[in-house]
Amino acid sequence: PASTRTDRVPETRRRPGTVMIEIDARHERFVQPLATALEAVASIFEGQLASEFPAVESLCNHVGRYRGKMLRPTLTLLSGLAAREGDVAVLENDALCRLAAVFEMIHMATLVHDDVLDEADDRRGGATVNRLNDNETAVMLGDYLISNAFHLAAGIGDADLTERIGRVTNTLCEGELIQLHHRDDLGLDLETYLATIRRKTAVLVGACGSLGARVAGGTDSASEALGVFGERLGIAFQIRDDVFDLDGDAAVVGKSVGRDLAKGKMTLPMILLLDGADSTVFSEAVDAFRSRDPEAVLRLLKEGDAITRAIKFATEQVGDAKDAIAGVPLGGTEALLDDLADAVVARDR
């Protein structure tokens, strides 16, 4: 397998991030093995990005700050654990930890590129790469992260797995292109919105579930169920993010807000507001959207209960995720997976 060069990683870069779930007594036997595995993922991630060139090293140090909720690596590890019915020994599986790092690296690349597309200034409470440097540097850094993700994936030594990861990244790009095509499309319907966020966000989270289970040696049925679980979580996650962008506090959320409206992106709250609105509300909402007036848009969304309805829709996706793994033998990991699912909507950032 390709070396990940962990011996060259500066200590200041070892930041595993913050796991989304609160560990309690129900999860006691999984706590330390999961924490150790996440540390291994962080080490692999950082070792793969270690560079002999100070300029590249500095950029990778900076993007390392973007690792926050660790949803994708956590789900990858938990899916492997669940597919092996709670056998904690699987968390020492190098291929599983590498896969978790691959998915986090791909996710980081999408964040760097998103910040360019959205002209965002802040992420994780600090400056974006494009703000600190320029768009050209940010685009190349995102490409560098994707390149390293595939280098790392190739080291697992499973050609079919690498092909599946490639299919996922193709779909992510397709989703972004579809979203760009529908900018300022006030006629965007729910079906198209869901198809778009499935491609641009949910397929990656779904792959964490299905491929995490597969690499761990789980059954096809477990892999399929955990893939559906992850995809539903990904949809709920994106809806929650879309709501944050409309009514979130940048200081709390930790990134620029209001960028979707500024870029003419129709998201679920606005779709729900326009669907069935009377002529007066419809006209006001269209005018507010076209004039990029965040205060007017938010007022109308709240008056029309669209924010609450969007959160309810996300919560229903979480319920569907839980239903997908019901009846699958998961060795006592169900509570962990349920808590992770609940945290996707309950989070404040």
Short mmCIF file of C-alpha atoms in Angstrom, two decimals:
data_model
loop_
_atom_site.label_atom_id
_atom_site.label_comp_id
_atom_site.label_asym_id
_atom_site.label_seq_id
_atom_site.Cartn_x
_atom_site.Cartn_y
_atom_site.Cartn_z
CA PRO A 1 0.00 0.00 0.00
CA ALA A 2 1.07 3.59 -0.59
CA SER A 3 2.80 5.20 2.36
CA THR A 4 0.89 7.86 4.26
CA ARG A 5 4.09 9.49 5.60
CA THR A 6 2.76 9.94 9.16
CA ASP A 7 6.29 10.33 10.49
CA ARG A 8 6.43 13.79 8.88
CA VAL A 9 3.23 15.21 10.33
CA PRO A 10 3.77 18.18 12.66
CA GLU A 11 2.04 17.79 16.01
CA THR A 12 0.14 21.07 15.51
CA ARG A 13 -1.86 19.40 12.74
CA ARG A 14 -3.21 16.51 14.80
CA ARG A 15 -6.82 17.64 15.18
CA PRO A 16 -9.32 14.80 14.95
CA GLY A 17 -12.32 17.13 15.09
CA THR A 18 -15.47 16.85 17.17
CA VAL A 19 -17.62 13.74 16.96
CA MET A 20 -21.31 14.62 16.53
CA ILE A 21 -22.65 12.11 19.08
CA GLU A 22 -22.57 12.33 22.84
CA ILE A 23 -21.13 9.09 24.22
CA ASP A 24 -23.05 7.76 27.22
CA ALA A 25 -23.35 4.54 29.24
CA ARG A 26 -25.25 2.78 26.46
CA HIS A 27 -22.16 3.00 24.28
CA GLU A 28 -19.54 2.26 26.94
CA ARG A 29 -17.87 -0.73 25.29
CA PHE A 30 -17.48 1.16 22.01
CA VAL A 31 -16.10 4.44 23.41
CA GLN A 32 -12.36 3.83 23.54
CA PRO A 33 -12.09 1.70 20.37
CA LEU A 34 -14.02 4.34 18.41
CA ALA A 35 -11.92 7.20 19.82
CA THR A 36 -8.72 5.31 18.99
CA ALA A 37 -9.94 4.62 15.45
CA LEU A 38 -10.79 8.29 14.90
CA GLU A 39 -7.28 9.22 16.03
CA ALA A 40 -5.93 6.73 13.49
CA VAL A 41 -8.10 8.32 10.80
CA ALA A 42 -6.75 11.77 11.70
CA SER A 43 -3.18 10.47 11.53
CA ILE A 44 -3.76 8.88 8.12
CA PHE A 45 -5.46 12.05 6.84
CA GLU A 46 -2.64 14.30 7.95
CA GLY A 47 0.12 11.94 6.93
CA GLN A 48 -1.25 11.70 3.41
CA LEU A 49 -1.24 15.50 3.09
CA ALA A 50 2.24 16.03 4.55
CA SER A 51 4.42 17.90 2.05
CA GLU A 52 8.08 18.83 1.81
CA PHE A 53 7.05 22.20 0.39
CA PRO A 54 6.24 24.83 3.07
CA ALA A 55 3.61 26.60 0.95
CA VAL A 56 1.66 23.38 0.40
CA GLU A 57 2.15 22.34 4.02
CA SER A 58 0.75 25.67 5.19
CA LEU A 59 -2.36 25.31 3.04
CA CYS A 60 -2.96 21.77 4.30
CA ASN A 61 -2.47 22.95 7.87
CA HIS A 62 -5.17 25.55 7.27
CA VAL A 63 -7.68 23.19 5.68
CA GLY A 64 -7.15 20.80 8.58
CA ARG A 65 -9.12 23.32 10.64
CA TYR A 66 -12.18 22.54 8.55
CA ARG A 67 -12.54 19.13 10.17
CA GLY A 68 -15.39 19.74 12.57
CA LYS A 69 -18.29 17.35 13.08
CA MET A 70 -16.50 14.32 11.59
CA LEU A 71 -19.84 12.92 10.39
CA ARG A 72 -18.41 11.01 7.45
CA PRO A 73 -15.47 9.23 9.11
CA THR A 74 -17.60 8.53 12.18
CA LEU A 75 -20.34 6.98 10.06
CA THR A 76 -17.77 4.97 8.07
CA LEU A 77 -16.32 3.49 11.26
CA LEU A 78 -19.72 2.92 12.86
CA SER A 79 -20.99 1.21 9.72
CA GLY A 80 -18.03 -1.15 9.76
CA LEU A 81 -18.65 -1.80 13.44
CA ALA A 82 -22.38 -2.35 12.88
CA ALA A 83 -21.84 -4.63 9.89
CA ARG A 84 -19.62 -6.82 12.08
CA GLU A 85 -22.31 -6.83 14.76
CA GLY A 86 -20.37 -4.79 17.30
CA ASP A 87 -17.01 -6.56 17.02
CA VAL A 88 -14.70 -3.71 18.10
CA ALA A 89 -11.67 -5.45 16.58
CA VAL A 90 -12.84 -4.20 13.18
CA LEU A 91 -12.02 -0.63 14.27
CA GLU A 92 -8.34 -1.62 14.06
CA ASN A 93 -8.80 -2.51 10.38
CA ASP A 94 -6.37 -0.33 8.42
CA ALA A 95 -8.49 -0.41 5.27
CA LEU A 96 -11.55 0.82 7.18
CA CYS A 97 -9.60 3.69 8.75
CA ARG A 98 -8.09 4.60 5.38
CA LEU A 99 -11.54 4.64 3.82
CA ALA A 100 -12.80 6.96 6.57
CA ALA A 101 -9.88 9.32 5.85
CA VAL A 102 -10.61 9.16 2.11
CA PHE A 103 -14.21 10.24 2.63
CA GLU A 104 -13.20 13.08 4.94
CA MET A 105 -10.61 14.26 2.40
CA ILE A 106 -13.19 14.27 -0.39
CA HIS A 107 -15.54 16.21 1.87
CA MET A 108 -12.82 18.77 2.65
CA ALA A 109 -12.24 19.23 -1.08
CA THR A 110 -15.93 19.98 -1.61
CA LEU A 111 -15.85 22.58 1.17
CA VAL A 112 -12.85 24.36 -0.36
CA HIS A 113 -14.50 24.40 -3.78
CA ASP A 114 -17.88 25.43 -2.31
CA ASP A 115 -16.27 28.47 -0.70
CA VAL A 116 -15.01 29.56 -4.12
CA LEU A 117 -18.43 29.08 -5.74
CA ASP A 118 -20.19 30.89 -2.88
CA GLU A 119 -17.52 33.61 -2.51
CA ALA A 120 -17.55 32.77 1.20
CA ASP A 121 -15.16 34.48 3.60
CA ASP A 122 -15.48 32.40 6.76
CA ARG A 123 -15.50 28.73 7.73
CA ARG A 124 -15.07 27.10 11.14
CA GLY A 125 -14.76 30.57 12.61
CA GLY A 126 -11.74 31.47 10.46
CA ALA A 127 -10.93 32.75 7.00
CA THR A 128 -11.54 30.55 3.96
CA VAL A 129 -8.66 29.57 1.69
CA ASN A 130 -9.99 31.81 -1.08
CA ARG A 131 -10.16 34.76 1.30
CA LEU A 132 -6.66 34.21 2.69
CA ASN A 133 -5.14 33.56 -0.72
CA ASP A 134 -7.21 33.65 -3.92
CA ASN A 135 -9.62 31.55 -5.94
CA GLU A 136 -6.86 29.97 -8.01
CA THR A 137 -5.11 28.67 -4.90
CA ALA A 138 -8.37 27.39 -3.42
CA VAL A 139 -9.33 25.56 -6.62
CA MET A 140 -5.92 23.90 -6.81
CA LEU A 141 -6.01 22.96 -3.14
CA GLY A 142 -9.40 21.30 -3.63
CA ASP A 143 -7.96 19.41 -6.59
CA TYR A 144 -4.95 18.43 -4.47
CA LEU A 145 -7.25 17.02 -1.79
CA ILE A 146 -9.20 14.97 -4.35
CA SER A 147 -5.96 13.69 -5.88
CA ASN A 148 -4.65 12.65 -2.48
CA ALA A 149 -7.95 11.00 -1.62
CA PHE A 150 -7.64 8.72 -4.66
CA HIS A 151 -3.97 8.07 -3.94
CA LEU A 152 -4.97 6.99 -0.45
CA ALA A 153 -7.89 4.90 -1.76
CA ALA A 154 -5.61 3.12 -4.23
CA GLY A 155 -3.43 2.07 -1.30
CA ILE A 156 -6.30 -0.01 0.07
CA GLY A 157 -5.71 -2.36 -2.85
CA ASP A 158 -9.32 -2.89 -3.93
CA ALA A 159 -9.96 -1.79 -7.52
CA ASP A 160 -13.74 -2.21 -7.23
CA LEU A 161 -13.79 -0.01 -4.13
CA THR A 162 -11.78 2.70 -5.90
CA GLU A 163 -14.18 2.55 -8.86
CA ARG A 164 -17.14 2.98 -6.52
CA ILE A 165 -15.50 5.99 -4.88
CA GLY A 166 -14.93 7.45 -8.34
CA ARG A 167 -18.61 7.02 -9.12
CA VAL A 168 -19.46 8.90 -5.92
CA THR A 169 -17.19 11.85 -6.77
CA ASN A 170 -18.64 12.00 -10.29
CA THR A 171 -22.11 12.23 -8.77
CA LEU A 172 -21.04 14.98 -6.35
CA CYS A 173 -19.83 17.11 -9.25
CA GLU A 174 -22.99 16.36 -11.21
CA GLY A 175 -25.07 17.59 -8.27
CA GLU A 176 -23.17 20.86 -8.10
CA LEU A 177 -23.57 21.39 -11.85
CA ILE A 178 -27.33 20.78 -11.58
CA GLN A 179 -27.55 23.28 -8.73
CA LEU A 180 -25.66 25.88 -10.78
CA HIS A 181 -28.04 25.26 -13.69
CA HIS A 182 -31.03 26.01 -11.44
CA ARG A 183 -29.77 29.30 -9.98
CA ASP A 184 -32.58 31.86 -9.80
CA ASP A 185 -35.06 29.17 -10.83
CA LEU A 186 -38.10 30.14 -8.78
CA GLY A 187 -40.00 27.26 -10.36
CA LEU A 188 -37.69 24.66 -8.81
CA ASP A 189 -39.85 21.89 -7.38
CA LEU A 190 -39.32 19.59 -4.41
CA GLU A 191 -38.46 16.57 -6.54
CA THR A 192 -35.67 18.38 -8.38
CA TYR A 193 -34.34 19.91 -5.15
CA LEU A 194 -34.16 16.50 -3.47
CA ALA A 195 -32.53 14.92 -6.52
CA THR A 196 -29.92 17.69 -6.48
CA ILE A 197 -29.01 17.47 -2.79
CA ARG A 198 -28.95 13.70 -3.01
CA ARG A 199 -26.23 14.02 -5.66
CA LYS A 200 -24.25 16.89 -4.17
CA THR A 201 -24.31 15.73 -0.55
CA ALA A 202 -26.18 12.53 0.29
CA VAL A 203 -24.40 10.07 -2.01
CA LEU A 204 -21.12 10.64 -0.16
CA VAL A 205 -22.73 10.08 3.23
CA GLY A 206 -24.48 7.02 1.83
CA ALA A 207 -21.15 5.65 0.61
CA CYS A 208 -19.75 6.02 4.12
CA GLY A 209 -22.46 3.61 5.23
CA SER A 210 -22.41 1.09 2.40
CA LEU A 211 -18.67 1.00 1.71
CA GLY A 212 -17.74 1.17 5.38
CA ALA A 213 -19.80 -1.98 5.88
CA ARG A 214 -18.34 -3.60 2.76
CA VAL A 215 -14.70 -2.98 3.66
CA ALA A 216 -15.34 -4.34 7.15
CA GLY A 217 -16.56 -7.60 5.65
CA GLY A 218 -20.25 -7.15 6.36
CA THR A 219 -23.09 -8.83 4.49
CA ASP A 220 -24.64 -7.36 1.36
CA SER A 221 -27.88 -6.73 3.26
CA ALA A 222 -26.07 -4.80 6.00
CA SER A 223 -24.14 -2.78 3.42
CA GLU A 224 -27.32 -1.90 1.54
CA ALA A 225 -29.22 -0.94 4.71
CA LEU A 226 -26.39 1.21 6.04
CA GLY A 227 -26.07 2.85 2.63
CA VAL A 228 -29.72 3.89 2.73
CA PHE A 229 -29.26 5.01 6.34
CA GLY A 230 -26.36 7.24 5.31
CA GLU A 231 -28.11 8.66 2.27
CA ARG A 232 -31.17 9.68 4.28
CA LEU A 233 -28.88 11.26 6.86
CA GLY A 234 -27.13 13.15 4.07
CA ILE A 235 -30.42 14.58 2.84
CA ALA A 236 -31.38 15.64 6.37
CA PHE A 237 -27.92 17.13 6.88
CA GLN A 238 -28.13 19.26 3.73
CA ILE A 239 -31.63 20.50 4.58
CA ARG A 240 -30.39 21.51 8.04
CA ASP A 241 -27.45 23.32 6.46
CA ASP A 242 -29.80 25.12 4.06
CA VAL A 243 -31.87 26.32 7.02
CA PHE A 244 -28.75 27.49 8.86
CA ASP A 245 -27.81 29.55 5.81
CA LEU A 246 -31.13 31.39 6.05
CA ASP A 247 -31.60 31.86 9.80
CA GLY A 248 -28.26 30.94 11.37
CA ASP A 249 -25.87 33.17 13.29
CA ALA A 250 -22.47 33.14 11.59
CA ALA A 251 -20.74 33.30 14.98
CA VAL A 252 -22.53 30.12 16.07
CA VAL A 253 -22.64 28.27 12.77
CA GLY A 254 -18.96 29.02 12.21
CA LYS A 255 -19.17 29.95 8.54
CA SER A 256 -20.59 32.61 6.24
CA VAL A 257 -24.40 32.61 6.11
CA GLY A 258 -26.77 34.06 3.53
CA ARG A 259 -24.69 32.77 0.64
CA ASP A 260 -27.45 30.63 -0.90
CA LEU A 261 -29.72 33.65 -1.32
CA ALA A 262 -26.84 35.80 -2.54
CA LYS A 263 -26.11 33.19 -5.22
CA GLY A 264 -29.74 32.65 -6.18
CA LYS A 265 -30.01 29.11 -4.81
CA MET A 266 -33.52 27.88 -4.17
CA THR A 267 -33.57 25.69 -1.06
CA LEU A 268 -36.30 23.77 0.75
CA PRO A 269 -37.74 26.58 2.94
CA MET A 270 -38.33 28.84 -0.08
CA ILE A 271 -39.76 25.95 -2.12
CA LEU A 272 -42.19 25.14 0.70
CA LEU A 273 -43.15 28.81 1.07
CA LEU A 274 -43.95 29.30 -2.61
CA ASP A 275 -45.82 26.02 -2.92
CA GLY A 276 -49.43 26.89 -2.17
CA ALA A 277 -48.77 30.53 -1.22
CA ASP A 278 -51.48 33.04 -2.05
CA SER A 279 -50.77 35.61 -4.73
CA THR A 280 -49.73 38.33 -2.26
CA VAL A 281 -47.22 36.19 -0.37
CA PHE A 282 -45.95 34.66 -3.60
CA SER A 283 -45.31 38.09 -5.12
CA GLU A 284 -43.59 39.38 -1.97
CA ALA A 285 -41.40 36.28 -1.74
CA VAL A 286 -40.38 36.46 -5.38
CA ASP A 287 -39.50 40.16 -5.05
CA ALA A 288 -37.50 39.54 -1.86
CA PHE A 289 -35.64 36.63 -3.46
CA ARG A 290 -34.83 38.52 -6.66
CA SER A 291 -33.66 41.58 -4.74
CA ARG A 292 -31.48 39.37 -2.48
CA ASP A 293 -33.10 40.81 0.65
CA PRO A 294 -32.27 38.36 3.48
CA GLU A 295 -34.36 40.11 6.13
CA ALA A 296 -37.50 40.15 3.98
CA VAL A 297 -36.97 36.54 2.90
CA LEU A 298 -36.49 35.36 6.48
CA ARG A 299 -39.56 37.27 7.68
CA LEU A 300 -41.73 35.68 5.00
CA LEU A 301 -40.31 32.22 5.68
CA LYS A 302 -41.09 32.52 9.38
CA GLU A 303 -44.56 33.93 8.79
CA GLY A 304 -45.28 31.07 6.41
CA ASP A 305 -43.89 28.50 8.86
CA ALA A 306 -41.52 27.36 6.11
CA ILE A 307 -38.48 27.05 8.39
CA THR A 308 -40.38 24.80 10.80
CA ARG A 309 -41.75 22.72 7.93
CA ALA A 310 -38.26 22.27 6.47
CA ILE A 311 -36.92 21.05 9.82
CA LYS A 312 -39.88 18.67 10.06
CA PHE A 313 -39.04 17.32 6.62
CA ALA A 314 -35.42 16.76 7.70
CA THR A 315 -36.61 15.00 10.85
CA GLU A 316 -38.74 12.69 8.72
CA GLN A 317 -35.64 11.80 6.71
CA VAL A 318 -33.92 10.84 9.96
CA GLY A 319 -36.89 8.61 10.76
CA ASP A 320 -36.55 6.97 7.35
CA ALA A 321 -32.84 6.42 8.05
CA LYS A 322 -33.62 4.61 11.28
CA ASP A 323 -36.29 2.52 9.55
CA ALA A 324 -33.72 1.41 6.96
CA ILE A 325 -31.61 -0.39 9.57
CA ALA A 326 -34.48 -1.75 11.64
CA GLY A 327 -34.37 -5.53 11.74
CA VAL A 328 -30.75 -5.73 10.55
CA PRO A 329 -28.50 -7.48 13.13
CA LEU A 330 -26.08 -4.73 14.18
CA GLY A 331 -24.69 -6.09 17.44
CA GLY A 332 -25.85 -3.39 19.81
CA THR A 333 -24.63 -0.45 17.70
CA GLU A 334 -28.19 0.68 16.96
CA ALA A 335 -28.18 3.26 19.78
CA LEU A 336 -24.99 4.84 18.45
CA LEU A 337 -26.41 5.05 14.94
CA ASP A 338 -29.71 6.44 16.24
CA ASP A 339 -27.90 9.12 18.24
CA LEU A 340 -25.80 10.08 15.23
CA ALA A 341 -28.97 10.38 13.16
CA ASP A 342 -30.70 12.57 15.75
CA ALA A 343 -27.65 14.83 16.00
CA VAL A 344 -27.84 15.66 12.29
CA VAL A 345 -31.00 17.70 12.85
CA ALA A 346 -30.52 18.71 16.51
CA ARG A 347 -27.08 20.29 15.92
CA ASP A 348 -26.60 24.05 16.19
CA ARG A 349 -23.85 24.34 13.58
#
